[in-house]
């Protein structure tokens, strides 16, 4: 029995020759390829500016920093999210205030945001869970009327659309991930997009030690050794080697997206009608990127709980995952801020009942059909 892994990277000769060429050309670190990747990416998502970085985590960090989040501030963070969205807030000396998600789509509801805003709230991080955009118009309206900025964690949402606009062109700053398992990859990498030149320049400066002119631009100047440190920075630039991989993946992004959509469609057809599973709501104003396919066990319908269900899946050769263990339930945040699991009750129940099936562009339709038959077999075996 062949196994269906939870993920397999989608690397073709296009990527291999792009990276080989970059190696032969000899400029390995940040240079013209990174710039070109930024330009093509900005064009793809319709944003004015794009800044290539070494991770989405760095993009979130620089975004909050350029928005002047600092000590004494609060940042609203969805409890169903990854470590990055919370840790960058703490690193800037601010407090992450965890907010609950909606059970229909696991993104945050605007009215939850309204009730969590205090005079200290400086920014809101929204997560486009699984690849479906959050309710961005309402969230941006609320935030801007309180003079709060919205940083979108779009690590799952490339390419995704909301009311005909691509994610990346909508929020104040949007952060993407090119981590190996995301919808496209640079092995490790990230991108921040914005329509503000000021924020884009500020983030660029901080991404390379606050140095006025990076090496690849100095090389062509009269005094290539000269630079000035304008502000306190970090080191999170994207090397050209990674950007070469990114450019190749970007050229195949639409084709890769089509394959994930085809798999999502098969899954939805098979699972939507079953009474033991609940699929997440696909909102009509959104075009989903299908980075993840998340489902929930309806409590009480099966004789087994989620963990045993996933163990059986594994025994039948299908790898699965859970997205996510809620941030407010992790030791660090419990001990530092005193959070209790019940503080975000929907996130707690999402965590207890949900699971993610394999979905990726290198996956075949036959593999997807195998996943479906294994899910159905276990479902029927344990039905009450
Ligand atoms: C993967 C992921 C990140 C982190 O991306 P990196 O590029 O690894 O820093 C952030 N947020 C979410 C929701 C993610 O899934």
Short mmCIF file of N, CA, C and O in Angstrom, two decimals, residues 322-372:
data_model
loop_
_atom_site.label_atom_id
_atom_site.label_comp_id
_atom_site.label_asym_id
_atom_site.label_seq_id
_atom_site.Cartn_x
_atom_site.Cartn_y
_atom_site.Cartn_z
N UNK A 322 -3.16 18.87 12.06
CA UNK A 322 -4.15 19.68 12.77
C UNK A 322 -3.68 21.13 12.74
O UNK A 322 -2.54 21.42 13.05
N UNK A 323 -4.56 22.04 12.29
CA UNK A 323 -4.22 23.46 12.22
C UNK A 323 -5.25 24.27 12.98
O UNK A 323 -6.36 24.42 12.50
N UNK A 324 -4.97 24.86 14.07
CA UNK A 324 -3.70 24.80 14.78
C UNK A 324 -4.00 24.46 16.23
O UNK A 324 -5.14 24.53 16.65
N UNK A 325 -2.96 24.18 17.02
CA UNK A 325 -3.14 24.18 18.47
C UNK A 325 -3.28 25.66 18.83
O UNK A 325 -2.40 26.45 18.53
N UNK A 326 -4.42 26.07 19.42
CA UNK A 326 -4.64 27.51 19.62
C UNK A 326 -3.49 28.17 20.39
O UNK A 326 -2.95 27.59 21.35
N UNK A 327 -3.14 29.36 19.96
CA UNK A 327 -1.99 30.06 20.53
C UNK A 327 -2.13 30.29 22.03
O UNK A 327 -1.17 30.17 22.79
N UNK A 328 -3.37 30.60 22.47
CA UNK A 328 -3.55 30.94 23.89
C UNK A 328 -3.43 29.71 24.79
O UNK A 328 -3.38 29.83 26.00
N UNK A 329 -3.36 28.49 24.20
CA UNK A 329 -3.25 27.28 25.01
C UNK A 329 -1.80 26.82 25.18
O UNK A 329 -1.53 25.87 25.92
N UNK A 330 -0.87 27.47 24.49
CA UNK A 330 0.54 27.08 24.62
C UNK A 330 1.12 27.59 25.95
O UNK A 330 0.75 28.66 26.43
N UNK A 331 2.06 26.79 26.47
CA UNK A 331 2.64 27.07 27.79
C UNK A 331 3.11 28.51 27.95
O UNK A 331 2.80 29.17 28.93
N UNK A 332 3.88 28.99 26.96
CA UNK A 332 4.47 30.33 27.09
C UNK A 332 3.39 31.38 27.32
O UNK A 332 3.50 32.23 28.22
N UNK A 333 2.32 31.33 26.52
CA UNK A 333 1.29 32.37 26.61
C UNK A 333 0.40 32.18 27.83
O UNK A 333 -0.06 33.14 28.42
N UNK A 334 0.19 30.90 28.21
CA UNK A 334 -0.59 30.65 29.43
C UNK A 334 0.14 31.22 30.64
O UNK A 334 -0.42 31.91 31.48
N UNK A 335 1.46 30.91 30.70
CA UNK A 335 2.22 31.33 31.89
C UNK A 335 2.46 32.83 31.91
O UNK A 335 2.40 33.46 32.95
N UNK A 336 2.71 33.43 30.75
CA UNK A 336 3.05 34.84 30.72
C UNK A 336 1.82 35.73 30.94
O UNK A 336 1.89 36.75 31.61
N UNK A 337 0.67 35.33 30.35
CA UNK A 337 -0.50 36.22 30.40
C UNK A 337 -1.69 35.63 31.14
O UNK A 337 -2.72 36.29 31.28
N UNK A 338 -1.57 34.36 31.59
CA UNK A 338 -2.66 33.75 32.34
C UNK A 338 -3.87 33.33 31.51
O UNK A 338 -4.99 33.26 32.02
N UNK A 339 -3.67 33.05 30.24
CA UNK A 339 -4.80 32.60 29.41
C UNK A 339 -5.29 31.22 29.85
O UNK A 339 -4.50 30.37 30.24
N UNK A 340 -6.61 31.02 29.75
CA UNK A 340 -7.23 29.72 29.99
C UNK A 340 -7.81 29.22 28.67
O UNK A 340 -8.23 30.04 27.84
N UNK A 341 -7.87 27.89 28.48
CA UNK A 341 -8.42 27.36 27.21
C UNK A 341 -9.79 27.94 26.87
O UNK A 341 -10.09 28.24 25.72
N UNK A 342 -10.64 28.14 27.89
CA UNK A 342 -12.02 28.60 27.67
C UNK A 342 -12.08 30.08 27.28
O UNK A 342 -13.16 30.58 26.95
N UNK A 343 -10.94 30.78 27.33
CA UNK A 343 -10.96 32.20 26.94
C UNK A 343 -11.35 32.37 25.48
O UNK A 343 -11.88 33.43 25.09
N UNK A 344 -11.06 31.38 24.66
CA UNK A 344 -11.46 31.42 23.25
C UNK A 344 -12.17 30.09 22.96
O UNK A 344 -11.58 29.15 22.42
N UNK A 345 -13.48 29.99 23.34
CA UNK A 345 -14.17 28.69 23.30
C UNK A 345 -14.31 28.09 21.90
O UNK A 345 -14.24 26.87 21.76
N UNK A 346 -14.52 28.92 20.90
CA UNK A 346 -14.66 28.36 19.54
C UNK A 346 -13.32 27.76 19.10
O UNK A 346 -13.26 26.65 18.56
N UNK A 347 -12.24 28.49 19.37
CA UNK A 347 -10.91 28.00 18.99
C UNK A 347 -10.61 26.68 19.69
O UNK A 347 -10.04 25.76 19.09
N UNK A 348 -11.04 26.57 20.95
CA UNK A 348 -10.84 25.32 21.69
C UNK A 348 -11.57 24.17 21.01
O UNK A 348 -11.00 23.10 20.80
N UNK A 349 -12.83 24.39 20.60
CA UNK A 349 -13.58 23.29 20.00
C UNK A 349 -13.08 23.01 18.57
O UNK A 349 -13.07 21.86 18.14
N UNK A 350 -12.66 24.04 17.87
CA UNK A 350 -12.04 23.85 16.55
C UNK A 350 -10.83 22.93 16.70
O UNK A 350 -10.63 21.97 15.94
N UNK A 351 -10.03 23.21 17.72
CA UNK A 351 -8.83 22.41 17.96
C UNK A 351 -9.18 20.96 18.27
O UNK A 351 -8.54 20.03 17.77
N UNK A 352 -10.25 20.76 19.05
CA UNK A 352 -10.59 19.39 19.45
C UNK A 352 -11.15 18.54 18.31
O UNK A 352 -10.98 17.33 18.29
N UNK A 353 -11.81 19.20 17.35
CA UNK A 353 -12.55 18.42 16.34
C UNK A 353 -12.00 18.50 14.92
O UNK A 353 -12.44 17.77 14.05
N UNK A 354 -11.06 19.42 14.66
CA UNK A 354 -10.68 19.62 13.26
C UNK A 354 -9.44 18.84 12.88
O UNK A 354 -8.65 18.41 13.73
N UNK A 355 -9.31 18.64 11.58
CA UNK A 355 -8.11 17.99 11.05
C UNK A 355 -7.92 18.45 9.60
O UNK A 355 -8.86 18.93 8.97
N UNK A 356 -6.69 18.32 9.10
CA UNK A 356 -6.37 18.76 7.75
C UNK A 356 -5.97 17.57 6.90
O UNK A 356 -5.14 16.77 7.31
N UNK A 357 -6.59 17.48 5.72
CA UNK A 357 -6.26 16.40 4.78
C UNK A 357 -5.15 16.86 3.84
O UNK A 357 -4.99 18.05 3.63
N UNK A 358 -4.40 15.93 3.25
CA UNK A 358 -3.37 16.33 2.29
C UNK A 358 -4.00 17.08 1.11
O UNK A 358 -5.03 16.65 0.59
N UNK A 359 -3.41 18.20 0.72
CA UNK A 359 -3.80 18.92 -0.50
C UNK A 359 -2.59 19.72 -0.96
O UNK A 359 -2.08 20.56 -0.22
N UNK A 360 -2.09 19.41 -2.13
CA UNK A 360 -0.91 20.12 -2.66
C UNK A 360 -0.82 19.87 -4.15
O UNK A 360 -1.40 18.90 -4.66
N UNK A 361 -0.09 20.74 -4.84
CA UNK A 361 -0.11 20.69 -6.30
C UNK A 361 0.60 19.47 -6.86
O UNK A 361 0.31 19.02 -7.97
N UNK A 362 1.52 18.88 -6.09
CA UNK A 362 2.22 17.68 -6.57
C UNK A 362 1.41 16.41 -6.27
O UNK A 362 1.85 15.30 -6.57
N UNK A 363 0.20 16.58 -5.71
CA UNK A 363 -0.65 15.43 -5.38
C UNK A 363 -1.47 15.05 -6.61
O UNK A 363 -1.94 15.92 -7.34
N UNK A 364 -1.63 13.75 -6.83
CA UNK A 364 -2.41 13.32 -8.00
C UNK A 364 -3.88 13.15 -7.64
O UNK A 364 -4.24 13.02 -6.46
N UNK A 365 -4.71 13.14 -8.67
CA UNK A 365 -6.15 12.91 -8.47
C UNK A 365 -6.37 11.51 -7.87
O UNK A 365 -7.23 11.33 -7.01
N UNK A 366 -5.56 10.54 -8.28
CA UNK A 366 -5.68 9.18 -7.73
C UNK A 366 -5.40 9.20 -6.22
O UNK A 366 -6.08 8.53 -5.45
N UNK A 367 -4.40 9.97 -5.81
CA UNK A 367 -4.10 10.07 -4.38
C UNK A 367 -5.28 10.71 -3.63
O UNK A 367 -5.65 10.28 -2.53
N UNK A 368 -5.87 11.74 -4.24
CA UNK A 368 -7.01 12.41 -3.59
C UNK A 368 -8.17 11.42 -3.45
O UNK A 368 -8.85 11.39 -2.42
N UNK A 369 -8.38 10.61 -4.49
CA UNK A 369 -9.47 9.62 -4.42
C UNK A 369 -9.21 8.58 -3.34
O UNK A 369 -10.13 8.12 -2.66
N UNK A 370 -7.95 8.25 -3.16
CA UNK A 370 -7.57 7.32 -2.11
C UNK A 370 -7.85 7.91 -0.72
O UNK A 370 -8.38 7.23 0.16
N UNK A 371 -7.53 9.19 -0.56
CA UNK A 371 -7.81 9.88 0.71
C UNK A 371 -9.31 9.82 0.98
O UNK A 371 -9.75 9.46 2.09
N UNK A 372 -10.11 10.11 -0.03
CA UNK A 372 -11.57 10.11 0.14
C UNK A 372 -12.05 8.72 0.58
O UNK A 372 -12.83 8.60 1.53
#
